[in-house]
Short mmCIF file of C-alpha atoms in Angstrom, two decimals:
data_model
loop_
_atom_site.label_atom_id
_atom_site.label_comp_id
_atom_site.label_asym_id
_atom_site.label_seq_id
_atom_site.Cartn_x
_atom_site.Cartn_y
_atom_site.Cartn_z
CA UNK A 117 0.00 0.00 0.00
CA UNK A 118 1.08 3.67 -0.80
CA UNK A 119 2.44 5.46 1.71
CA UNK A 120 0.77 9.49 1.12
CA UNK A 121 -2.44 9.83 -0.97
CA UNK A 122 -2.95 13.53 -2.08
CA UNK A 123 -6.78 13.22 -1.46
CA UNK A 124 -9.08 11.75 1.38
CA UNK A 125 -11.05 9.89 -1.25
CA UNK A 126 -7.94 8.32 -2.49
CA UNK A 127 -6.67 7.45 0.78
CA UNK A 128 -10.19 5.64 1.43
CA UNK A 129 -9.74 3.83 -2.00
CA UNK A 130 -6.09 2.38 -0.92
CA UNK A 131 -7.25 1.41 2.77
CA UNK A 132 -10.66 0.11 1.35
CA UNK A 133 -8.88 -2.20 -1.09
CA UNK A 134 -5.89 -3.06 1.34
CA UNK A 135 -8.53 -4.13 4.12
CA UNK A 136 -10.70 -6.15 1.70
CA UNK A 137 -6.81 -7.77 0.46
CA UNK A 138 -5.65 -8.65 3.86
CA UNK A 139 -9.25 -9.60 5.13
CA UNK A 140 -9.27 -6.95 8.37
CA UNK A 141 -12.26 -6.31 9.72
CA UNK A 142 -11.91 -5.31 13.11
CA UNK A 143 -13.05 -1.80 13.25
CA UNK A 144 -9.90 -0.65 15.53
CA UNK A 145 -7.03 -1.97 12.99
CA UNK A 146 -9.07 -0.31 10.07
CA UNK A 147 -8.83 3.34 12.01
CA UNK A 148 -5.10 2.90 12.24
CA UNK A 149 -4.89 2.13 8.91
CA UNK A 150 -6.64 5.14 8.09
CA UNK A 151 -5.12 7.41 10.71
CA UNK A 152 -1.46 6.34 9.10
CA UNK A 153 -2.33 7.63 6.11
CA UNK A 154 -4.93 10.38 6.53
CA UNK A 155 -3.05 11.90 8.98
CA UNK A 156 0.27 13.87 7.52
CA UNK A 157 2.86 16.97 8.88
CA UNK A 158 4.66 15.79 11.87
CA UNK A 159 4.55 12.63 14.11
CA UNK A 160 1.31 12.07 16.90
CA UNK A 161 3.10 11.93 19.94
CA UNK A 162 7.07 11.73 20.94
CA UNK A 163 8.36 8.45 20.96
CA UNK A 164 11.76 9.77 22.82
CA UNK A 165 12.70 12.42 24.76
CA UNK A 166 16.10 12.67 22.67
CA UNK A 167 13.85 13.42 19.56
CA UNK A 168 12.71 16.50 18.06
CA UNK A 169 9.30 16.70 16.64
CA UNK A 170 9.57 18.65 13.15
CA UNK A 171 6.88 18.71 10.62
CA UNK A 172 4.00 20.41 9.77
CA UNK A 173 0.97 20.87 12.13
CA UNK A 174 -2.46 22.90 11.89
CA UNK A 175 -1.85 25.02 15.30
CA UNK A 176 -4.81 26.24 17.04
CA UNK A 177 -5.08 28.62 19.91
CA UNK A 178 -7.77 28.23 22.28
CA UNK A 179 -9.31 29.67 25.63
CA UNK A 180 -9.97 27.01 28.12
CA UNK A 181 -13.01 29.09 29.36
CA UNK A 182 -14.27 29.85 26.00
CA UNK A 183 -13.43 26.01 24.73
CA UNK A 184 -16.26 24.76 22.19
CA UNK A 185 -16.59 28.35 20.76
CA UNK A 186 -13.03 28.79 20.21
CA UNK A 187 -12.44 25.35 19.00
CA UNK A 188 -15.26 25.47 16.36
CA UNK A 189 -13.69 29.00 14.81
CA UNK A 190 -10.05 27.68 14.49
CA UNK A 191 -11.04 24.32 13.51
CA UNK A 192 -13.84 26.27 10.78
CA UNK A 193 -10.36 28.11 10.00
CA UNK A 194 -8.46 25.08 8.84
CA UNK A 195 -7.96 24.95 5.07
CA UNK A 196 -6.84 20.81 5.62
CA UNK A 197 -7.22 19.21 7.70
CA UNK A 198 -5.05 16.12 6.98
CA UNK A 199 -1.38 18.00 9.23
CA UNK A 200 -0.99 17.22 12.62
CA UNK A 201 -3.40 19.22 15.00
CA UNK A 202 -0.49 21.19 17.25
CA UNK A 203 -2.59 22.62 19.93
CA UNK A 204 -1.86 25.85 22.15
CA UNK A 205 -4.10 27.04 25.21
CA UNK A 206 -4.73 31.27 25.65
CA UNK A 207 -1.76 32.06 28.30
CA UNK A 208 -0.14 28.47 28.63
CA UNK A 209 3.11 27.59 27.57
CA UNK A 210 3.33 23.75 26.79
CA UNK A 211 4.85 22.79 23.95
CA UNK A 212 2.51 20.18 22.52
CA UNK A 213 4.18 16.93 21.52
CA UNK A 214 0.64 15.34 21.80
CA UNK A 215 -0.10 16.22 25.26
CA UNK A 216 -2.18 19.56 25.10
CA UNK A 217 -3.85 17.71 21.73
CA UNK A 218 -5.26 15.08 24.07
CA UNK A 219 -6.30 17.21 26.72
CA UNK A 220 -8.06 19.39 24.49
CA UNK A 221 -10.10 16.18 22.70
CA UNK A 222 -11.15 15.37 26.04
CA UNK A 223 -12.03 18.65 26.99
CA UNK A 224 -13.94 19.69 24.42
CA UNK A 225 -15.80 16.35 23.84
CA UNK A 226 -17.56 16.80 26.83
CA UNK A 227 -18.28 20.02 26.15
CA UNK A 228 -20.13 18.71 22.78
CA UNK A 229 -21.68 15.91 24.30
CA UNK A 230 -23.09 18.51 27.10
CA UNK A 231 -24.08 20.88 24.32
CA UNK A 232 -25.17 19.19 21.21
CA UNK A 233 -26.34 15.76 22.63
CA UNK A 234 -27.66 15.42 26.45
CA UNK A 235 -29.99 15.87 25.02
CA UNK A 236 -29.86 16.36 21.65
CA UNK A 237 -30.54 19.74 20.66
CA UNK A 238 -30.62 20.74 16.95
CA UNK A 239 -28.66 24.20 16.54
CA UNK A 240 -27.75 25.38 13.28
CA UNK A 241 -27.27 22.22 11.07
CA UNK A 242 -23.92 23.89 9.75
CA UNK A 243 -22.61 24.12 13.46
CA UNK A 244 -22.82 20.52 13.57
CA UNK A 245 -20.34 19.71 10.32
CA UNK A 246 -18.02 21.26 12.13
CA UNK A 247 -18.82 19.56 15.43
CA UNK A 248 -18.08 16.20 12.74
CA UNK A 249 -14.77 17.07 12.19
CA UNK A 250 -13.58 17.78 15.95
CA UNK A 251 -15.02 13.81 16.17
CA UNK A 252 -12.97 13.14 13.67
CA UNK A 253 -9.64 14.61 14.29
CA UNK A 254 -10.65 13.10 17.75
CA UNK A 255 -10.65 9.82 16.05
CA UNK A 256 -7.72 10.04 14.13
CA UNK A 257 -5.45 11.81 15.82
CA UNK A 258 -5.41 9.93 19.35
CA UNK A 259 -8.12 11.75 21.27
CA UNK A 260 -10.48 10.31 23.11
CA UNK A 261 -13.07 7.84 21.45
CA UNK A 262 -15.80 10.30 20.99
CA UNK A 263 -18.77 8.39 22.64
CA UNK A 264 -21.58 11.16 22.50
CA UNK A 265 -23.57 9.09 20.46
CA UNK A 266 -26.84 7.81 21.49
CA UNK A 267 -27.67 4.08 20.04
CA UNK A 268 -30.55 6.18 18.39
CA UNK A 269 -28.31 8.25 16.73
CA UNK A 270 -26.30 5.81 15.74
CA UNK A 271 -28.60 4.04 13.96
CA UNK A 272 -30.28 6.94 12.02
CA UNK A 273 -26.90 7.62 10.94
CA UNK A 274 -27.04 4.76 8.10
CA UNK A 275 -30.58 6.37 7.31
CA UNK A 276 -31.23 8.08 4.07
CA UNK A 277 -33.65 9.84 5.71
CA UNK A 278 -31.67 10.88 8.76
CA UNK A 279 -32.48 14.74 10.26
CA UNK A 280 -30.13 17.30 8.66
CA UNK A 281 -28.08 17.64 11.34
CA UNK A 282 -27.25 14.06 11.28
CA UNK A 283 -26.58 15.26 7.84
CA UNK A 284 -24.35 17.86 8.43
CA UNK A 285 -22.24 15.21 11.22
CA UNK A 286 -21.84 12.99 8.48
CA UNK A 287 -20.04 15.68 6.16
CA UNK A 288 -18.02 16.97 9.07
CA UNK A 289 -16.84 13.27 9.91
CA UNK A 290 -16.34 12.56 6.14
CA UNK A 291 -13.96 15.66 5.75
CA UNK A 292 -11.37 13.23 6.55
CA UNK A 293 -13.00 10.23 4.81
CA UNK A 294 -14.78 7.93 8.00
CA UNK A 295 -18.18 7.57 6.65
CA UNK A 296 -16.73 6.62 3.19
CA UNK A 297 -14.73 4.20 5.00
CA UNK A 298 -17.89 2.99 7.48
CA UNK A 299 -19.95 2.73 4.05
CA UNK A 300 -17.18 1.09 2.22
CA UNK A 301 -16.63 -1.48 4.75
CA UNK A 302 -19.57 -1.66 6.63
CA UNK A 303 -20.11 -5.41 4.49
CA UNK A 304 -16.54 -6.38 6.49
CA UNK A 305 -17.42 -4.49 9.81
CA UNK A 306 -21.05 -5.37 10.45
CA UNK A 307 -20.64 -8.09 12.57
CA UNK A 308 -17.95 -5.94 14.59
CA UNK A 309 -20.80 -2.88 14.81
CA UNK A 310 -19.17 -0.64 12.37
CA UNK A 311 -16.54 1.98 13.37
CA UNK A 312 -19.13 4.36 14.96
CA UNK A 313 -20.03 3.03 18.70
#
């Protein structure tokens, strides 16, 4: 399998085909395969303190009291969102080599399960494409496993007639290619329950 795809949808072709090749199915080994090569700039997390982390990363600056609005304009911001997400908190020094990136998926996760989903409430459907793609950054670049899905949810996400805001999740997550991965190997993943708990 090639190593860097230019686009998502070609990245989803090579993993769909290397999946169906090597007969993986379990939902977890597919996302790695994914995240290795949707994911591009610099490396997740430091393997060694006597590296240095070089590369290219989409930095983002964000106010721990203002979290979910100021995540949802620099993450809007983003022209691609394929680089490394290199996070920076308002008036906090850490360097992030992949810890201030996790804190902030679990920060800000419960902040959009608290907002969007307990219970759902259905803002602006266009707020919630962008609410997709914090999931999926979340997904693919080791954040928390965003569980702010209800089982109802879940299921009307298969639905073709699913509520626009379902809609407008699906396009967010697809911005880096996981519902044309869940729909191109939901045939090998159904018994597993699909990548979306």
């Amino acid at each position: 399998m090639q190593q860097i795809s230019t686009t998502v949808s070609e990245v989803v072709g090579l993993v769909t085909n290397y999946c169906r090749e090597k007969n993986i199915v379990d939902p977890t080994d597919i996302l790695k395969i994914v995240q290795k090569h949707i994911v591009t700039g610099r490396p997740l997390d430091l393997v060694s303190d006597a590296e240095t982390v070089e590369g290219i990363t989409n930095l983002i600056m964000v106010d721990r009291q203002n979290l979910l609005n100021t995540a949802v304009e620099e993450i809007t911001s983003l022209e691609d969102l394929r680089p490394c997400l290199e996070v920076q908190f308002y008036g906090e020094s850490a360097v992030d080599l992949g810890g201030p990136r996790k804190e902030f998926f679990a920060l800000v996760l419960r902040e959009i399960k608290d907002t969007y989903f307990n219970p759902v409430k259905e803002w602006s459907p266009s707020s919630y494409e962008v609410v997709g793609k914090v999931l999926a950054l979340s997904l693919l670049q080791n954040g928390k496993l965003p569980r702010v899905f209800s089982s109802d949810i879940v299921k009307e996400f298969t639905s073709p007639t699913a509520r626009e805001f379902i809609m407008e999740l699906r396009k967010g997550l697809d911005a880096l290619g996981l519902c044309q991965i869940e729909k191109k190997t939901s045939v090998i993943t159904e018994e597993e329950g699909g990548m979306f708990p």
